């Protein structure tokens, strides 16, 4: 059925029909892009398992960024029924999710505690920018997001047509079985073209090695007591299925370790065939240290630290690298690694072996 909305003298035609199976809506508000991507992948599974339409949240920077600015929406549609948050609020909400019908869901052991979906930053701005001024009542739950059957039983679409969460209905880091959902995150033409133009500008379309360095003071503090954890942030991506324990070298490698690992890749694994290196970092790109080290090895490198305003440009470039070295604990690195796994690309982690260059389904399921 075609829905026709009249706004002033302008007619807007929408092909969206109300989904009686219900919807899943949430604030994609945890941390920066890497964390948000992890949450999105898990939320995709949640919506599909409940057979509800996924309302695709915008990413959150200092403002809401619609999904389609960074990724192709048509690729996401191949996974399950989806609608952008912007289109949901424009075409579905005015009639089927009115302001006095909006229920907020929060995880809490306290059943009578008020669920304040719009309290704090970025939650308040996230919802306000989408046109959601308030939630009229709330529900507190303690169900696991992976207990799909109980979600269907306790919160049927007939009574709760829109499950709107304070945070994503998914765990962090992304669960192993949800990693494969990244195959549906395909860069938008805008991001793809910008990243390809930069590769042309800096490397003349030649092959390059991409590296990700986390060495800011916040990361130093995050890694300070790393040995006390069995898993930490995105560490399952390199420690699952191994007997290796978390240590400082994996989380915050020394400059010497970074230089040695880069040498191993460029000299031993790539046989000096690639001399272009793209560096993404939150703080220190180590340009001087890398140049000095490899000059002594008689290997002249073309080092690039573009430092784009949008970190996703770094990510798009890193996914196109011939070989990638990243930080096992970082969700930023994890995004690139999942892409490499899906495309049988080559990657390693600082402070951790080993060379991987083939698709391993066990790493995604």
Short mmCIF file of C-alpha atoms in Angstrom, two decimals:
data_model
loop_
_atom_site.label_atom_id
_atom_site.label_comp_id
_atom_site.label_asym_id
_atom_site.label_seq_id
_atom_site.Cartn_x
_atom_site.Cartn_y
_atom_site.Cartn_z
CA UNK A 1 0.00 0.00 0.00
CA UNK A 2 1.30 3.45 -0.88
CA UNK A 3 0.96 6.04 1.84
CA UNK A 4 0.54 9.65 0.76
CA UNK A 5 1.39 12.38 3.24
CA UNK A 6 0.59 16.02 2.52
CA UNK A 7 2.78 18.67 4.10
CA UNK A 8 1.63 22.11 3.00
CA UNK A 9 1.54 21.96 -0.78
CA UNK A 10 4.25 19.32 -1.02
CA UNK A 11 3.27 15.67 -1.46
CA UNK A 12 5.58 13.02 0.01
CA UNK A 13 5.01 9.44 -1.13
CA UNK A 14 6.08 6.62 1.16
CA UNK A 15 5.99 2.90 0.42
CA UNK A 16 6.22 2.03 4.13
CA UNK A 17 3.46 0.00 5.71
CA UNK A 18 3.02 -0.43 9.43
CA UNK A 19 4.61 -3.70 10.54
CA UNK A 20 2.28 -5.60 12.88
CA UNK A 21 5.24 -7.75 13.92
CA UNK A 22 6.59 -4.72 15.73
CA UNK A 23 9.75 -2.65 15.77
CA UNK A 24 13.06 -2.37 17.63
CA UNK A 25 14.31 1.17 18.34
CA UNK A 26 17.32 2.18 20.43
CA UNK A 27 19.85 4.85 21.17
CA UNK A 28 23.14 3.94 19.50
CA UNK A 29 24.97 5.96 22.11
CA UNK A 30 27.80 3.95 23.67
CA UNK A 31 31.24 5.41 23.01
CA UNK A 32 32.65 6.19 19.62
CA UNK A 33 32.08 4.50 16.27
CA UNK A 34 33.82 1.20 17.06
CA UNK A 35 31.60 0.54 20.07
CA UNK A 36 28.51 1.71 18.20
CA UNK A 37 29.28 -0.67 15.34
CA UNK A 38 29.57 -3.59 17.78
CA UNK A 39 26.18 -2.70 19.23
CA UNK A 40 24.59 -2.35 15.80
CA UNK A 41 25.70 -5.84 14.75
CA UNK A 42 24.17 -7.40 17.86
CA UNK A 43 20.98 -5.36 17.52
CA UNK A 44 20.55 -6.61 13.97
CA UNK A 45 20.40 -10.16 15.29
CA UNK A 46 18.01 -9.17 18.08
CA UNK A 47 15.50 -7.62 15.68
CA UNK A 48 15.71 -10.51 13.23
CA UNK A 49 15.31 -13.18 15.90
CA UNK A 50 12.22 -11.39 17.24
CA UNK A 51 10.98 -10.91 13.66
CA UNK A 52 10.54 -7.19 14.28
CA UNK A 53 11.53 -4.44 11.88
CA UNK A 54 14.81 -2.84 12.88
CA UNK A 55 14.61 0.93 13.16
CA UNK A 56 18.13 1.81 12.08
CA UNK A 57 19.49 4.40 14.48
CA UNK A 58 21.79 7.17 13.34
CA UNK A 59 25.38 7.00 14.53
CA UNK A 60 26.25 9.50 17.20
CA UNK A 61 29.11 11.99 16.98
CA UNK A 62 28.43 15.52 18.21
CA UNK A 63 25.16 15.09 16.30
CA UNK A 64 23.07 12.31 14.78
CA UNK A 65 24.55 10.95 11.55
CA UNK A 66 22.05 8.97 9.45
CA UNK A 67 23.19 5.43 8.68
CA UNK A 68 23.03 6.08 4.92
CA UNK A 69 25.68 8.81 5.13
CA UNK A 70 28.31 6.19 5.93
CA UNK A 71 26.84 2.91 4.67
CA UNK A 72 24.57 1.70 1.88
CA UNK A 73 21.07 1.20 3.24
CA UNK A 74 20.16 -1.16 0.41
CA UNK A 75 22.83 -3.62 1.58
CA UNK A 76 21.37 -3.67 5.09
CA UNK A 77 17.96 -4.44 3.59
CA UNK A 78 19.34 -7.75 2.37
CA UNK A 79 19.64 -8.90 5.97
CA UNK A 80 16.17 -8.20 7.37
CA UNK A 81 13.31 -5.71 7.36
CA UNK A 82 14.70 -2.28 8.20
CA UNK A 83 13.62 1.33 8.20
CA UNK A 84 15.76 4.35 8.97
CA UNK A 85 14.97 6.15 12.21
CA UNK A 86 14.37 9.32 10.22
CA UNK A 87 11.80 7.65 7.95
CA UNK A 88 10.13 5.89 10.86
CA UNK A 89 9.60 9.20 12.64
CA UNK A 90 8.36 10.87 9.45
CA UNK A 91 6.07 8.20 8.01
CA UNK A 92 5.14 5.69 10.75
CA UNK A 93 5.32 7.46 14.11
CA UNK A 94 2.73 10.24 13.47
CA UNK A 95 -0.03 7.65 13.15
CA UNK A 96 1.25 4.48 14.82
CA UNK A 97 3.70 5.62 17.54
CA UNK A 98 2.10 8.74 18.91
CA UNK A 99 3.67 10.66 21.77
CA UNK A 100 1.24 9.31 24.37
CA UNK A 101 1.98 5.72 23.28
CA UNK A 102 5.76 5.75 23.67
CA UNK A 103 7.17 3.25 26.16
CA UNK A 104 10.84 3.22 27.14
CA UNK A 105 12.73 0.04 28.06
CA UNK A 106 15.64 -0.04 30.51
CA UNK A 107 17.61 -2.94 31.97
CA UNK A 108 17.27 -2.83 35.75
CA UNK A 109 16.89 -5.11 38.74
CA UNK A 110 14.60 -2.51 40.32
CA UNK A 111 11.12 -2.93 38.79
CA UNK A 112 9.80 0.36 40.17
CA UNK A 113 12.77 2.50 39.21
CA UNK A 114 11.94 5.10 36.58
CA UNK A 115 13.50 4.42 33.20
CA UNK A 116 14.76 7.76 31.98
CA UNK A 117 15.58 7.26 28.33
CA UNK A 118 16.36 10.91 27.72
CA UNK A 119 18.50 11.60 30.77
CA UNK A 120 22.10 12.53 30.08
CA UNK A 121 24.29 13.07 27.07
CA UNK A 122 24.11 11.83 24.35
CA UNK A 123 20.72 10.19 25.04
CA UNK A 124 18.76 13.43 25.34
CA UNK A 125 20.15 14.95 22.16
CA UNK A 126 19.87 11.66 20.28
CA UNK A 127 16.12 11.37 20.84
CA UNK A 128 15.40 15.11 20.59
CA UNK A 129 17.10 15.36 17.19
CA UNK A 130 14.86 12.54 15.99
CA UNK A 131 11.78 14.39 17.20
CA UNK A 132 11.08 12.25 20.27
CA UNK A 133 10.27 14.72 23.02
CA UNK A 134 9.29 12.30 25.75
CA UNK A 135 8.32 8.75 26.72
CA UNK A 136 5.04 8.49 28.62
CA UNK A 137 5.90 5.38 30.63
CA UNK A 138 8.67 2.88 31.08
CA UNK A 139 9.39 -0.82 31.54
CA UNK A 140 12.33 -2.25 33.45
CA UNK A 141 13.56 -5.68 32.41
CA UNK A 142 16.30 -8.16 33.37
CA UNK A 143 16.06 -10.47 30.37
CA UNK A 144 19.16 -11.32 28.39
CA UNK A 145 19.08 -9.89 24.89
CA UNK A 146 19.75 -13.43 23.67
CA UNK A 147 16.73 -14.97 25.39
CA UNK A 148 14.65 -14.42 22.28
CA UNK A 149 11.78 -16.71 23.23
CA UNK A 150 11.15 -14.90 26.51
CA UNK A 151 11.19 -11.55 24.72
CA UNK A 152 8.49 -12.84 22.39
CA UNK A 153 6.44 -14.19 25.30
CA UNK A 154 6.79 -11.32 27.78
CA UNK A 155 6.74 -8.41 25.33
CA UNK A 156 4.54 -9.35 22.34
CA UNK A 157 4.14 -6.89 19.50
CA UNK A 158 0.39 -6.80 20.10
CA UNK A 159 1.00 -5.09 23.46
CA UNK A 160 4.42 -3.52 22.85
CA UNK A 161 4.58 -2.61 19.15
CA UNK A 162 7.81 -0.61 19.56
CA UNK A 163 10.58 -1.81 21.86
CA UNK A 164 12.49 1.44 22.41
CA UNK A 165 15.65 0.98 24.46
CA UNK A 166 17.88 3.41 26.33
CA UNK A 167 20.86 1.59 24.85
CA UNK A 168 21.33 -1.02 22.13
CA UNK A 169 19.77 -4.47 22.74
CA UNK A 170 23.15 -6.10 22.36
CA UNK A 171 26.31 -6.79 24.31
CA UNK A 172 29.74 -5.21 24.06
CA UNK A 173 31.96 -6.47 22.66
CA UNK A 174 29.94 -7.96 19.84
CA UNK A 175 29.20 -11.66 20.32
CA UNK A 176 31.03 -14.08 18.07
CA UNK A 177 27.88 -15.22 16.29
CA UNK A 178 26.95 -11.63 15.43
CA UNK A 179 30.27 -10.62 13.86
CA UNK A 180 29.26 -11.94 10.46
CA UNK A 181 26.52 -9.30 10.26
CA UNK A 182 29.23 -6.88 9.20
CA UNK A 183 28.92 -8.25 5.67
CA UNK A 184 25.86 -5.99 5.38
CA UNK A 185 27.80 -2.85 6.34
CA UNK A 186 29.04 -1.63 2.97
CA UNK A 187 30.54 1.85 2.68
CA UNK A 188 28.36 4.49 1.07
CA UNK A 189 29.47 5.85 -2.28
CA UNK A 190 30.53 9.07 -0.56
CA UNK A 191 32.82 7.33 1.96
CA UNK A 192 34.11 4.83 -0.60
CA UNK A 193 35.00 7.51 -3.12
CA UNK A 194 36.65 9.78 -0.56
CA UNK A 195 38.80 6.95 0.79
CA UNK A 196 39.73 5.81 -2.72
CA UNK A 197 40.67 9.37 -3.71
CA UNK A 198 43.02 9.56 -0.71
CA UNK A 199 44.62 6.24 -1.61
CA UNK A 200 45.17 7.60 -5.11
CA UNK A 201 46.58 10.87 -3.73
CA UNK A 202 49.00 9.35 -1.24
CA UNK A 203 49.89 6.00 -2.82
CA UNK A 204 48.98 6.38 -6.50
CA UNK A 205 46.72 3.34 -6.08
CA UNK A 206 49.67 1.16 -5.06
CA UNK A 207 49.34 -1.42 -2.30
CA UNK A 208 49.89 -0.27 1.27
CA UNK A 209 50.04 -1.57 4.81
CA UNK A 210 47.58 -0.07 7.27
CA UNK A 211 48.32 0.21 10.99
CA UNK A 212 46.26 1.34 13.95
CA UNK A 213 48.02 2.79 16.99
CA UNK A 214 46.24 3.44 20.29
CA UNK A 215 48.69 5.41 22.43
CA UNK A 216 46.78 8.32 23.98
CA UNK A 217 46.74 8.92 27.74
CA UNK A 218 43.20 7.57 28.05
CA UNK A 219 44.31 4.30 26.45
CA UNK A 220 47.37 4.14 28.67
CA UNK A 221 45.09 4.38 31.70
CA UNK A 222 42.68 1.81 30.26
CA UNK A 223 45.53 -0.68 29.83
CA UNK A 224 47.18 -0.05 33.19
CA UNK A 225 45.70 -3.08 35.01
CA UNK A 226 45.06 -5.22 31.96
CA UNK A 227 46.54 -8.41 33.45
CA UNK A 228 43.71 -8.74 35.98
CA UNK A 229 41.12 -9.40 33.26
CA UNK A 230 40.36 -12.59 31.37
CA UNK A 231 38.80 -10.55 28.57
CA UNK A 232 38.77 -6.81 28.11
CA UNK A 233 36.83 -4.74 25.58
CA UNK A 234 37.43 -6.24 22.13
CA UNK A 235 40.14 -8.72 23.21
CA UNK A 236 38.05 -11.82 22.31
CA UNK A 237 38.84 -11.06 18.66
CA UNK A 238 42.41 -12.27 19.16
CA UNK A 239 42.22 -14.41 22.31
CA UNK A 240 39.18 -16.60 21.62
CA UNK A 241 40.25 -20.19 21.21
CA UNK A 242 43.77 -19.58 22.48
CA UNK A 243 45.55 -20.08 25.79
CA UNK A 244 47.09 -16.63 25.58
CA UNK A 245 46.40 -14.20 28.42
CA UNK A 246 45.95 -10.45 28.27
CA UNK A 247 49.11 -8.47 28.87
CA UNK A 248 50.48 -4.97 28.48
CA UNK A 249 52.09 -5.74 25.10
CA UNK A 250 48.73 -6.61 23.59
CA UNK A 251 46.94 -3.54 24.92
CA UNK A 252 49.65 -0.86 24.97
CA UNK A 253 52.69 -2.13 23.04
CA UNK A 254 56.01 -0.35 23.40
CA UNK A 255 57.50 1.59 20.51
CA UNK A 256 60.15 -1.11 20.12
CA UNK A 257 57.53 -3.83 19.84
CA UNK A 258 55.60 -1.80 17.24
CA UNK A 259 58.71 -1.25 15.15
CA UNK A 260 59.68 -4.92 15.34
CA UNK A 261 56.20 -6.09 14.35
CA UNK A 262 56.06 -3.65 11.44
CA UNK A 263 59.50 -4.83 10.30
CA UNK A 264 58.38 -8.45 10.48
CA UNK A 265 55.42 -7.70 8.23
CA UNK A 266 57.19 -5.45 5.72
CA UNK A 267 60.44 -7.42 5.48
CA UNK A 268 59.67 -11.02 6.32
CA UNK A 269 56.06 -11.48 5.29
CA UNK A 270 55.85 -9.03 2.39
CA UNK A 271 59.50 -9.34 1.30
CA UNK A 272 59.97 -5.56 1.00
CA UNK A 273 57.41 -5.46 -1.83
CA UNK A 274 55.30 -2.77 -0.12
CA UNK A 275 56.74 0.51 1.11
CA UNK A 276 53.55 2.49 1.66
CA UNK A 277 52.22 2.66 5.23
CA UNK A 278 48.99 4.33 6.30
CA UNK A 279 48.82 5.23 9.99
CA UNK A 280 45.61 5.74 11.94
CA UNK A 281 45.98 6.79 15.57
CA UNK A 282 44.30 8.57 18.45
CA UNK A 283 47.50 10.36 19.46
CA UNK A 284 51.05 9.72 18.23
CA UNK A 285 51.56 8.40 14.65
CA UNK A 286 55.25 7.64 15.40
CA UNK A 287 56.27 9.03 12.01
CA UNK A 288 59.77 10.04 13.11
CA UNK A 289 60.42 6.79 14.97
CA UNK A 290 59.25 4.62 12.06
CA UNK A 291 61.20 6.59 9.46
CA UNK A 292 64.42 6.52 11.49
CA UNK A 293 64.12 2.80 12.24
CA UNK A 294 63.57 1.76 8.63
CA UNK A 295 66.10 4.18 7.18
CA UNK A 296 68.67 2.19 9.14
CA UNK A 297 67.28 -0.97 7.58
CA UNK A 298 67.72 0.55 4.12
CA UNK A 299 63.98 0.55 3.58
CA UNK A 300 62.63 3.94 2.53
CA UNK A 301 58.96 4.13 3.45
CA UNK A 302 56.18 6.40 2.30
CA UNK A 303 54.44 7.14 5.60
CA UNK A 304 51.01 8.78 5.68
CA UNK A 305 49.03 10.04 8.64
CA UNK A 306 46.03 11.78 7.09
CA UNK A 307 44.18 12.30 10.39
CA UNK A 308 40.73 12.91 8.90
CA UNK A 309 38.02 14.77 10.75
CA UNK A 310 35.79 11.70 10.30
CA UNK A 311 37.41 8.58 11.79
CA UNK A 312 35.35 6.40 9.44
CA UNK A 313 37.57 7.67 6.61
CA UNK A 314 40.53 6.08 8.41
CA UNK A 315 38.51 2.88 8.74
CA UNK A 316 37.50 2.84 5.08
CA UNK A 317 41.16 3.25 4.06
CA UNK A 318 42.38 0.60 6.48
CA UNK A 319 39.87 -1.93 5.14
CA UNK A 320 41.44 -1.43 1.70
CA UNK A 321 44.98 -2.12 2.91
CA UNK A 322 46.93 -5.11 1.65
CA UNK A 323 47.92 -5.97 5.22
CA UNK A 324 46.61 -4.56 8.50
CA UNK A 325 48.14 -4.46 11.99
CA UNK A 326 45.90 -3.36 14.82
CA UNK A 327 45.23 -3.34 18.54
CA UNK A 328 43.50 -6.47 19.82
CA UNK A 329 41.65 -4.62 22.60
CA UNK A 330 40.28 -1.85 20.37
CA UNK A 331 36.82 -1.91 18.81
CA UNK A 332 38.16 0.43 16.09
CA UNK A 333 40.63 -2.28 15.10
CA UNK A 334 37.87 -4.89 15.43
CA UNK A 335 35.85 -3.24 12.67
CA UNK A 336 38.76 -3.56 10.25
CA UNK A 337 39.54 -7.12 11.32
CA UNK A 338 35.97 -8.31 10.72
CA UNK A 339 36.18 -6.80 7.24
CA UNK A 340 39.50 -8.56 6.64
CA UNK A 341 38.06 -11.89 7.78
CA UNK A 342 35.06 -11.56 5.48
CA UNK A 343 37.31 -10.74 2.51
CA UNK A 344 40.10 -13.20 3.36
CA UNK A 345 42.44 -10.27 3.99
CA UNK A 346 45.71 -10.32 5.90
CA UNK A 347 46.03 -8.94 9.42
CA UNK A 348 47.88 -9.24 12.72
CA UNK A 349 47.77 -7.67 16.17
CA UNK A 350 50.45 -5.86 18.13
CA UNK A 351 51.97 -8.12 20.79
CA UNK A 352 50.26 -11.17 19.39
CA UNK A 353 50.95 -13.67 16.65
CA UNK A 354 49.96 -14.85 14.04
CA UNK A 355 49.71 -14.05 10.35
CA UNK A 356 46.16 -14.61 9.08
CA UNK A 357 45.17 -14.33 5.43
CA UNK A 358 42.25 -16.64 4.80
CA UNK A 359 38.57 -16.74 5.67
CA UNK A 360 37.99 -18.71 8.85
CA UNK A 361 34.27 -19.20 9.48
CA UNK A 362 34.97 -20.15 13.08
CA UNK A 363 36.12 -16.57 13.75
CA UNK A 364 32.68 -15.26 12.83
CA UNK A 365 30.31 -17.85 14.28
#
